[in-house]
């Protein structure tokens, strides 16, 4: 068995709790359909479909949320070198592919080349995995009852097999990059 490897740990933002997933999901939904909801001070670039605002404006936006939705450092981490956040509205006549950071892909490729099993972090919505279980199973349909904002936002999946990138990471990335929220 190949030794374990770690998750790429240099993501631009890490959502750590279900509260963070819920709050960011709601903001993303609102930003996509309601231009008036874009953070104050946001500017547009290109043909008006790229909305850009500073890290400070993002943090003020989060601080202005109702008390129950305010995110703390325990809920999310925004990487220190992130200066701006950009929202991209897709045009109806274009197919958009959001590419992952090259460093993240190189990290996973390097792990495989060393004979290691890379690990990815998936949101809990894919399977409601009990944290105290060694063999959680994969739920096809998950019903989340009640508000569980304090629960972790994700869990790790170790990629194994003859070519873990072909068996898991590449199809998963295709889903991430191409289908996005459809």
Coordinates of C-alpha atoms in Angstrom, one line a residue:
X1 CA 0.0 0.0 0.0
X2 CA 1.3 3.4 -0.9
X3 CA 1.9 5.9 1.9
X4 CA -0.7 8.6 2.6
X5 CA -0.2 12.0 1.1
X6 CA -1.7 15.3 2.2
X7 CA -4.3 17.5 0.6
X8 CA -3.0 20.5 -1.4
X9 CA -3.0 23.1 1.3
X10 CA -2.6 26.4 -0.6
X11 CA -6.1 27.0 -1.9
X12 CA -7.3 30.6 -2.3
X13 CA -10.1 30.1 0.1
X14 CA -10.9 27.2 2.4
X15 CA -14.5 26.8 3.7
X16 CA -14.2 24.9 6.9
X17 CA -17.8 24.6 8.2
X18 CA -21.2 23.9 6.7
X19 CA -22.1 27.4 7.8
X20 CA -19.4 28.8 5.5
X21 CA -20.7 26.6 2.6
X22 CA -24.3 27.8 3.3
X23 CA -23.4 31.5 3.6
X24 CA -21.1 31.5 0.5
X25 CA -23.6 29.6 -1.5
X26 CA -26.3 32.1 -0.7
X27 CA -24.0 35.0 -1.6
X28 CA -23.0 33.4 -4.9
X29 CA -26.6 32.8 -5.7
X30 CA -27.5 36.4 -4.9
X31 CA -24.5 37.9 -6.8
X32 CA -25.4 35.8 -9.9
X33 CA -29.0 37.2 -10.2
X34 CA -29.0 40.5 -8.4
X35 CA -26.4 43.1 -9.6
X36 CA -27.5 45.4 -6.7
X37 CA -26.2 42.8 -4.3
X38 CA -22.6 43.1 -5.6
X39 CA -20.3 44.4 -2.8
X40 CA -20.0 48.1 -2.5
X41 CA -17.0 49.4 -4.4
X42 CA -16.9 46.5 -6.8
X43 CA -15.8 47.4 -10.3
X44 CA -16.5 45.6 -13.5
X45 CA -14.0 44.6 -16.1
X46 CA -14.1 43.2 -19.6
X47 CA -17.6 43.4 -20.9
X48 CA -19.2 43.9 -17.5
X49 CA -19.2 40.2 -16.7
X50 CA -16.2 40.3 -14.4
X51 CA -16.9 41.8 -11.1
X52 CA -13.8 42.6 -9.0
X53 CA -13.6 43.8 -5.4
X54 CA -10.9 44.0 -2.8
X55 CA -10.2 41.6 0.1
X56 CA -11.3 44.3 2.5
X57 CA -14.6 44.8 0.7
X58 CA -15.2 41.0 0.9
X59 CA -14.5 41.0 4.6
X60 CA -16.8 44.0 5.2
X61 CA -19.5 42.2 3.2
X62 CA -19.2 39.2 5.5
X63 CA -19.2 41.4 8.6
X64 CA -22.4 43.1 7.4
X65 CA -24.3 39.8 7.3
X66 CA -26.9 39.1 9.9
X67 CA -25.5 37.7 13.1
X68 CA -26.4 34.1 12.3
X69 CA -24.6 34.3 9.0
X70 CA -21.4 36.1 10.1
X71 CA -18.3 34.0 9.3
X72 CA -15.3 33.8 11.6
X73 CA -11.8 32.5 11.2
X74 CA -13.1 29.1 12.3
X75 CA -15.5 29.1 9.3
X76 CA -13.1 30.0 6.5
X77 CA -9.6 31.0 5.6
X78 CA -8.7 33.3 2.8
X79 CA -5.1 32.8 1.7
X80 CA -3.0 35.8 2.9
X81 CA -1.8 36.8 -0.6
X82 CA -5.3 37.1 -2.0
X83 CA -5.8 40.8 -2.7
X84 CA -9.0 40.7 -4.7
X85 CA -12.0 38.5 -5.4
X86 CA -13.5 38.2 -8.8
X87 CA -17.0 37.1 -9.9
X88 CA -17.4 35.9 -13.4
X89 CA -20.8 36.0 -15.0
X90 CA -21.0 33.6 -17.9
X91 CA -22.3 34.8 -21.2
X92 CA -25.1 32.8 -22.7
X93 CA -23.2 32.3 -25.9
X94 CA -20.0 31.0 -24.2
X95 CA -19.0 27.8 -22.5
X96 CA -16.7 28.8 -19.5
X97 CA -14.1 26.6 -18.0
X98 CA -12.7 27.7 -14.7
X99 CA -9.1 26.3 -14.5
X100 CA -7.7 25.3 -11.1
X101 CA -4.4 26.8 -10.0
X102 CA -1.5 25.2 -11.8
X103 CA 0.3 24.6 -8.4
X104 CA -2.5 22.4 -7.2
X105 CA -2.4 20.2 -10.3
X106 CA 1.4 20.0 -10.2
X107 CA 1.2 19.0 -6.6
X108 CA -1.1 16.1 -7.4
X109 CA 0.9 15.0 -10.4
X110 CA 4.1 15.1 -8.3
X111 CA 2.5 12.9 -5.7
X112 CA 1.6 10.2 -8.3
X113 CA 5.0 10.4 -9.8
X114 CA 6.5 9.6 -6.4
X115 CA 4.2 6.6 -6.0
X116 CA 2.2 8.4 -3.3
X117 CA -1.6 8.5 -3.1
X118 CA -2.7 12.1 -3.3
X119 CA -5.7 13.3 -1.3
X120 CA -8.5 15.7 -2.2
X121 CA -11.1 17.4 0.0
X122 CA -14.7 17.0 -1.0
X123 CA -17.7 19.0 0.4
X124 CA -19.9 17.0 2.8
X125 CA -22.9 17.4 0.5
X126 CA -21.6 14.5 -1.6
X127 CA -22.0 12.1 1.2
X128 CA -23.0 12.6 4.8
X129 CA -20.1 10.8 6.3
X130 CA -20.1 10.1 10.0
X131 CA -16.7 11.3 11.3
X132 CA -16.5 8.4 13.8
X133 CA -16.9 5.7 11.1
X134 CA -14.0 3.8 9.5
X135 CA -16.3 2.7 6.6
X136 CA -18.9 5.4 6.1
X137 CA -20.3 4.2 2.8
X138 CA -21.4 6.6 0.0
X139 CA -25.0 7.8 0.3
X140 CA -26.7 8.3 -3.1
X141 CA -29.2 10.8 -1.6
X142 CA -28.4 12.7 1.5
X143 CA -31.1 14.4 3.7
X144 CA -29.7 16.9 6.1
X145 CA -32.1 17.5 8.9
X146 CA -31.8 20.6 11.0
X147 CA -29.1 23.2 10.8
X148 CA -25.6 21.8 11.3
X149 CA -23.6 24.9 10.7
X150 CA -20.8 23.8 13.0
X151 CA -20.1 20.5 11.2
X152 CA -17.0 20.3 9.0
X153 CA -17.5 21.5 5.4
X154 CA -15.6 18.7 3.8
X155 CA -13.9 15.4 4.2
X156 CA -10.8 13.9 2.6
X157 CA -10.7 11.2 0.0
X158 CA -7.5 9.4 -0.7
X159 CA -6.9 8.7 -4.4
X160 CA -5.6 5.2 -5.0
X161 CA -5.3 2.7 -7.8
X162 CA -3.0 2.3 -10.7
X163 CA -3.5 5.9 -11.9
X164 CA -5.4 7.8 -9.3
X165 CA -5.5 10.9 -11.5
X166 CA -7.3 9.0 -14.2
X167 CA -9.6 7.1 -11.8
X168 CA -10.8 10.1 -9.7
X169 CA -9.1 13.4 -10.0
X170 CA -9.5 14.0 -13.7
X171 CA -13.2 13.2 -13.9
X172 CA -13.8 15.2 -10.8
X173 CA -12.0 18.2 -12.2
X174 CA -14.0 17.9 -15.4
X175 CA -17.1 18.2 -13.3
X176 CA -15.7 21.1 -11.3
X177 CA -14.4 23.0 -14.2
X178 CA -17.1 22.4 -16.8
X179 CA -20.5 21.9 -15.2
X180 CA -19.9 24.3 -12.3
X181 CA -23.3 24.7 -10.8
X182 CA -25.5 23.3 -13.6

